Coordinates of C-alpha atoms in Angstrom, one line a residue:
X414 CA 14.5 7.6 -67.6
X415 CA 15.9 4.8 -69.8
X416 CA 16.2 5.5 -73.5
X417 CA 14.9 2.0 -74.3
X418 CA 11.5 0.5 -73.9
X419 CA 12.3 -3.1 -73.0
X420 CA 9.7 -5.9 -73.8
X421 CA 10.4 -9.6 -73.5
X422 CA 8.6 -11.7 -76.1
X423 CA 8.8 -15.5 -76.2
X424 CA 9.2 -17.5 -79.5
X425 CA 6.1 -19.1 -80.9
X426 CA 5.9 -22.9 -81.0
X427 CA 7.1 -24.4 -84.3
X428 CA 6.1 -27.8 -83.1
X429 CA 2.5 -26.7 -82.7
X430 CA 2.5 -25.2 -86.2
X431 CA 3.7 -28.6 -87.6
X432 CA 1.1 -30.4 -85.5
X433 CA -1.6 -28.1 -86.8
X434 CA -0.8 -28.8 -90.4
X435 CA -0.8 -32.5 -89.7
X436 CA -4.2 -32.2 -88.0
X437 CA -5.6 -30.3 -91.0
X438 CA -4.2 -32.9 -93.4
X439 CA -6.2 -35.6 -91.5
X440 CA -9.6 -33.8 -91.7
X441 CA -12.2 -35.3 -94.1
X442 CA -11.3 -33.0 -97.0
X443 CA -8.8 -32.8 -99.8
X444 CA -5.3 -32.0 -98.7
X445 CA -4.6 -28.2 -98.5
X446 CA -8.1 -27.5 -99.7
X447 CA -8.7 -24.8 -97.2
X448 CA -6.2 -22.5 -98.9
X449 CA -5.0 -19.6 -96.9
X450 CA -7.0 -20.7 -93.9
X451 CA -4.4 -23.5 -93.3
X452 CA -1.3 -21.4 -92.8
X453 CA -3.4 -19.0 -90.7
X454 CA -4.5 -21.9 -88.5
X455 CA -0.9 -23.0 -88.2
X456 CA 0.2 -19.5 -87.2
X457 CA -2.5 -19.4 -84.5
X458 CA -1.4 -22.8 -83.2
X459 CA 2.2 -21.5 -82.9
X460 CA 1.0 -18.4 -81.0
X461 CA -1.3 -20.4 -78.7
X462 CA 1.3 -23.1 -78.4
X463 CA -1.4 -25.7 -79.1
X464 CA -3.7 -27.1 -81.8
X465 CA -6.6 -26.7 -79.4
X466 CA -7.5 -23.0 -78.9
X467 CA -10.3 -20.5 -78.9
X468 CA -10.4 -17.0 -80.3
X469 CA -13.1 -15.9 -77.9
X470 CA -13.5 -13.7 -76.0
X471 CA -11.7 -10.9 -77.8
X472 CA -11.3 -7.2 -77.3
X473 CA -10.7 -4.2 -79.6
X474 CA -8.6 -1.6 -77.8
X475 CA -9.2 1.8 -79.3
X476 CA -6.8 4.6 -78.2
X477 CA -8.0 8.2 -78.8
X478 CA -6.1 11.5 -78.7
X479 CA -5.8 14.8 -80.5
X480 CA -2.8 16.0 -82.5
X481 CA -1.4 19.5 -82.4
X482 CA -0.5 19.4 -86.1
X483 CA -4.2 19.8 -87.0
X484 CA -3.4 23.5 -86.4
X485 CA -1.7 23.4 -89.8
X486 CA -4.9 22.4 -91.7
X487 CA -3.7 18.9 -92.6
X488 CA -7.1 17.3 -91.9
X489 CA -10.5 17.9 -93.5
X490 CA -12.1 16.8 -90.2
X491 CA -12.3 19.2 -87.2
X492 CA -10.5 18.3 -84.0
X493 CA -13.8 18.1 -82.0
X494 CA -14.7 14.9 -83.8
X495 CA -12.2 12.9 -81.8
X496 CA -14.2 13.4 -78.6
X497 CA -17.6 13.0 -80.3
X498 CA -16.6 9.7 -81.9
X499 CA -15.0 8.4 -78.7
X500 CA -18.3 8.6 -76.9
X501 CA -20.3 7.6 -80.0
X502 CA -18.2 4.5 -80.3
X503 CA -19.0 3.3 -76.8
X504 CA -22.7 4.0 -77.5
X505 CA -22.3 1.4 -80.4
X506 CA -22.7 3.7 -83.4
X507 CA -19.3 4.0 -85.1
X508 CA -18.1 1.6 -87.8
X509 CA -16.0 -0.5 -85.5
X510 CA -18.7 -0.6 -82.8
X511 CA -21.3 -1.8 -85.3
X512 CA -19.0 -4.5 -86.6
X513 CA -18.1 -5.5 -83.1
X514 CA -21.7 -6.2 -82.3
X515 CA -22.0 -8.4 -85.4
X516 CA -18.7 -10.3 -84.7
X517 CA -19.0 -10.6 -80.9
X518 CA -16.0 -8.5 -79.9
X519 CA -15.8 -6.1 -77.0
X520 CA -14.7 -2.5 -77.7
X521 CA -12.9 -0.4 -75.1
X522 CA -11.9 3.2 -75.7
X523 CA -9.0 4.8 -73.8
X524 CA -8.4 8.5 -73.8
X525 CA -4.7 9.0 -74.0
X526 CA -4.8 12.7 -75.1
X527 CA -8.2 14.0 -76.2
X528 CA -8.4 17.8 -76.1
X529 CA -11.4 18.4 -73.9
X530 CA -11.7 20.2 -70.6
X531 CA -13.2 17.2 -68.7
X532 CA -13.0 13.4 -69.0
X533 CA -15.6 11.9 -71.4
X534 CA -18.4 9.6 -70.2
X535 CA -17.7 5.9 -70.5
X536 CA -14.3 6.5 -71.9
X537 CA -11.4 5.2 -69.8
X538 CA -9.3 8.2 -68.8
X539 CA -5.6 7.7 -69.1
X540 CA -5.0 11.2 -70.6
X541 CA -1.4 12.2 -70.9
X542 CA -2.1 15.7 -72.1
X543 CA -4.8 17.5 -74.0
X544 CA -3.3 16.6 -77.4
X545 CA 0.3 16.4 -78.6
X546 CA 2.2 19.5 -79.5
X547 CA 2.5 20.7 -83.1
X548 CA 5.1 18.4 -84.6
X549 CA 5.8 20.9 -87.4
X550 CA 7.4 23.4 -84.9
X551 CA 8.5 21.2 -81.9
X552 CA 8.6 17.6 -80.7
X553 CA 5.1 16.2 -80.5
X554 CA 5.8 15.0 -77.0
X555 CA 8.4 14.7 -74.3
X556 CA 10.5 11.5 -73.8
X557 CA 8.5 10.8 -70.6
X558 CA 5.2 11.1 -72.5
X559 CA 6.5 8.8 -75.3
X560 CA 7.3 6.2 -72.6
X561 CA 4.0 6.8 -70.9
X562 CA 1.8 6.2 -74.0
X563 CA 3.7 3.0 -74.8
X564 CA 3.3 1.8 -71.2
X565 CA -0.4 2.6 -71.2
X566 CA -1.0 0.5 -74.3
X567 CA 1.1 -2.4 -73.0
X568 CA -0.8 -2.3 -69.7
X569 CA -4.2 -2.2 -71.4
X570 CA -3.5 -5.2 -73.5
X571 CA -2.1 -7.2 -70.7
X572 CA -5.0 -6.4 -68.4
X573 CA -7.5 -7.6 -71.0
X574 CA -5.6 -10.8 -71.5
X575 CA -5.3 -11.4 -67.8
X576 CA -9.1 -10.9 -67.6
X577 CA -9.5 -13.7 -70.3
X578 CA -9.2 -12.1 -73.7
X579 CA -7.8 -14.6 -76.2
X580 CA -7.2 -12.1 -79.0
X581 CA -6.6 -8.4 -79.3
X582 CA -7.4 -5.8 -82.0
X583 CA -6.0 -2.3 -81.8
X584 CA -7.7 0.7 -83.2
X585 CA -7.4 4.5 -83.0
X586 CA -9.2 7.8 -83.0
X587 CA -7.4 11.1 -83.6
X588 CA -7.7 13.9 -86.0
X589 CA -4.4 14.6 -87.7
X590 CA -2.9 11.2 -86.9
X591 CA -2.3 10.2 -90.5
X592 CA 0.2 13.1 -90.7
X593 CA 2.1 11.7 -87.7
X594 CA 1.9 8.2 -89.0
X595 CA 3.3 9.3 -92.4
X596 CA 6.2 11.1 -90.6
X597 CA 6.9 8.0 -88.5
X598 CA 6.8 5.7 -91.5
X599 CA 9.0 8.0 -93.6
X600 CA 11.6 8.0 -90.9
X601 CA 11.6 4.2 -90.2
X602 CA 11.4 3.2 -93.9
X603 CA 13.9 5.8 -95.2
X604 CA 11.3 7.2 -97.6
X605 CA 10.3 10.7 -98.7
X606 CA 7.3 12.5 -97.4
X607 CA 5.8 12.4 -100.9
X608 CA 5.9 8.6 -100.8
X609 CA 4.3 8.3 -97.4
X610 CA 1.7 11.0 -97.2
X611 CA -1.9 10.2 -98.3
X612 CA -5.3 11.8 -98.2
X613 CA -6.3 10.6 -94.8
X614 CA -9.7 12.2 -94.2
X615 CA -10.3 12.6 -98.0
X616 CA -8.5 15.9 -98.3
X617 CA -8.3 17.9 -101.5
X618 CA -5.3 18.0 -103.9
X619 CA -4.2 21.4 -102.6
X620 CA -4.4 20.2 -99.0
X621 CA -2.5 17.0 -99.9
X622 CA 0.4 19.1 -101.2
X623 CA 0.3 21.2 -98.0
X624 CA 0.2 18.1 -95.8
X625 CA 3.2 16.6 -97.6
X626 CA 5.1 19.9 -97.1
X627 CA 4.3 19.8 -93.4
X628 CA 5.7 16.3 -93.0
X629 CA 8.8 17.3 -95.0
X630 CA 9.4 20.3 -92.8
X631 CA 8.7 18.3 -89.6
X632 CA 11.3 15.7 -90.6
X633 CA 13.9 18.4 -91.3
X634 CA 13.1 20.1 -87.9
X635 CA 13.6 16.8 -86.1
X636 CA 16.9 16.1 -88.0
X637 CA 15.5 12.9 -89.5
X638 CA 17.2 11.9 -92.7
X639 CA 16.6 9.0 -95.1
X640 CA 19.9 7.4 -94.3
X641 CA 19.6 6.8 -90.5
X642 CA 16.9 5.3 -88.3
X643 CA 16.7 7.1 -84.9
X644 CA 15.8 5.3 -81.7
X645 CA 12.1 4.3 -81.4
X646 CA 11.4 6.6 -78.5
X647 CA 13.0 9.5 -80.3
X648 CA 10.8 8.9 -83.4
X649 CA 7.6 8.8 -81.3
X650 CA 8.7 11.8 -79.3
X651 CA 9.5 14.0 -82.3
X652 CA 6.8 13.2 -84.9
X653 CA 4.5 10.6 -83.3
X654 CA 1.0 10.6 -81.7
X655 CA -0.1 9.5 -78.3
X656 CA -2.7 7.1 -79.8
X657 CA -0.1 5.5 -82.2
X658 CA 2.4 5.1 -79.3
X659 CA -0.4 3.4 -77.2
X660 CA -1.2 1.1 -80.1
X661 CA 2.4 0.1 -80.5
X662 CA 2.5 -0.6 -76.7
X663 CA -0.6 -2.7 -77.0
X664 CA 0.9 -4.7 -79.8
X665 CA 4.0 -5.4 -77.8
X666 CA 2.0 -6.2 -74.7
X667 CA -0.2 -8.7 -76.6
X668 CA 2.8 -10.5 -78.0
X669 CA 4.5 -10.4 -74.6
X670 CA 1.4 -12.1 -73.1
X671 CA 1.4 -14.8 -75.9
X672 CA -1.8 -13.9 -77.7
X673 CA -2.5 -13.0 -81.4
X674 CA -2.8 -9.4 -82.5
X675 CA -5.1 -8.7 -85.4
X676 CA -3.7 -5.8 -87.4
X677 CA -5.9 -3.1 -88.8
X678 CA -4.9 -0.7 -91.6
X679 CA -2.6 2.3 -92.3
X680 CA -2.3 3.7 -88.9
X681 CA -1.7 0.3 -87.3
X682 CA 1.1 -0.3 -89.9
X683 CA 2.9 2.8 -88.5
X684 CA 2.4 1.6 -84.9
X685 CA 3.6 -1.9 -85.8
X686 CA 6.7 -0.5 -87.6
X687 CA 7.5 1.3 -84.3
X688 CA 6.8 -1.8 -82.2
X689 CA 9.0 -3.8 -84.5
X690 CA 11.8 -1.3 -83.9
X691 CA 11.4 -2.0 -80.2
X692 CA 11.3 -5.8 -80.4
X693 CA 11.2 -7.5 -83.8
X694 CA 9.7 -10.7 -82.3
X695 CA 6.4 -8.9 -82.1
X696 CA 5.9 -9.9 -85.8
X697 CA 5.4 -13.5 -84.9
X698 CA 2.2 -12.6 -83.2
X699 CA 0.6 -10.4 -85.9
X700 CA -2.3 -11.6 -87.9
X701 CA -2.7 -9.3 -91.0
X702 CA -6.3 -8.5 -91.9
X703 CA -7.1 -6.0 -94.7
X704 CA -5.1 -3.8 -97.1
X705 CA -5.7 -0.2 -96.3
X706 CA -6.7 2.1 -99.2
X707 CA -4.4 4.8 -97.9
X708 CA -1.3 5.7 -100.0
X709 CA 1.9 4.0 -98.8
X710 CA 0.1 1.0 -97.5
X711 CA 1.8 -1.2 -100.0
X712 CA 5.3 0.1 -99.1
X713 CA 4.6 -0.4 -95.4
X714 CA 3.3 -3.9 -95.8
X715 CA 6.2 -4.9 -98.0
X716 CA 8.6 -3.6 -95.3
X717 CA 6.7 -5.5 -92.6
X718 CA 6.7 -8.7 -94.8
X719 CA 2.9 -9.0 -94.4
X720 CA 0.3 -10.0 -97.0
X721 CA -3.3 -9.0 -95.9
X722 CA -5.9 -11.6 -96.6
X723 CA -8.7 -9.1 -97.4
X724 CA -8.9 -6.1 -99.7
X725 CA -12.2 -4.3 -99.4
X726 CA -10.7 -0.8 -100.2
X727 CA -11.4 0.2 -96.6
X728 CA -9.8 3.2 -94.9
X729 CA -12.1 3.9 -92.0
X730 CA -9.6 3.3 -89.2
X731 CA -10.8 2.6 -85.6
X732 CA -9.9 -1.1 -86.0
X733 CA -12.8 -1.7 -88.3
X734 CA -10.8 -3.5 -91.0
X735 CA -9.4 -5.9 -88.5
X736 CA -12.9 -6.8 -87.4
X737 CA -13.5 -8.3 -90.9
X738 CA -11.0 -11.1 -90.0
X739 CA -13.0 -12.4 -87.0
X740 CA -15.4 -14.6 -89.1
X741 CA -12.4 -16.2 -90.7
X742 CA -10.9 -17.0 -87.3
X743 CA -14.2 -18.3 -86.0
X744 CA -14.4 -20.5 -89.1
X745 CA -11.0 -22.0 -88.4
X746 CA -12.1 -22.8 -84.8
X747 CA -15.4 -24.3 -86.0
X748 CA -13.6 -26.5 -88.6
X749 CA -11.2 -27.9 -85.9
X750 CA -14.1 -28.5 -83.5
X751 CA -16.7 -30.0 -85.8
X752 CA -15.1 -31.7 -88.8
X753 CA -14.5 -35.5 -88.9
X754 CA -11.1 -36.9 -89.6
X755 CA -10.3 -39.3 -92.4
X756 CA -9.8 -42.0 -89.9
X757 CA -13.3 -41.5 -88.4
X758 CA -14.9 -41.5 -91.8
X759 CA -12.9 -44.6 -92.9
X760 CA -13.2 -43.8 -96.6
X761 CA -10.6 -46.5 -97.4
X762 CA -9.6 -44.1 -100.3
X763 CA -6.5 -44.9 -102.3
X764 CA -5.4 -42.0 -104.6

């Protein structure tokens, strides 16, 4: 099997970005008065290759899996919660599901590695294995499994877009996945475990110290140093998580299909860092949403060159923070559709 995961991503349209700013400047309002909505509208125009676009319908793709490292006591939440919340989400009762109802977004949950004996009702079964291996003691997955979770995410995004989705959000469910995310980010950003590891499921001070030590030991086991970045598939294989690999694949698949990807919080930062290692052009298609409350978010966002537009101190996961961007995007579409131009108003205004 090839060591590289190849994805072709076309450039966005700079001409459409310029045209969008000109269109905004001719609306019946003061120049640049929409603030941060204006560069956001221009970015969307570049992605859609047009100043006329719609951000509906849209889909939140949630990837769910369990992580073997929970055996080390790194999470305050028991592993069984992954399966419970996967079903609960599709019944409409988790944070992201409730927000999706409010903001007219479809939610699809894909099982890429939940540790249950049978497939779960309503959940799409693309299970690779019943949870990753314990990354403290051995690689979290095989090279083939790393390739597989990236491919599943990519396929899911492209299937949704082929069915009409104009925008994709990625989310996750998986106990222990902040440990994997921290290890991935430490490797890619050449940072220490202490800088990357946060409280995840609101763990105690004592458990945070232990979690940091687990990540440090896992990085040593994998031979990952702070001076060299391994190949993306090797990072995912050694210290990753199935759901994070699938998220990275969905991000790449969304960009490959020429649609915007609304980024969520900490776990999505880790997935995006991995996706960027595979193809840096994915960044042109990313719409940042909120700033996660998890430690290391600031370092990750600086490395990604992203400035979130919202800071609600959220750290739920699931894709819930990204949902908060949807009213902003709907607002841009409504402004473009309904506002008069200066020419139509004929103000005959001379500044």
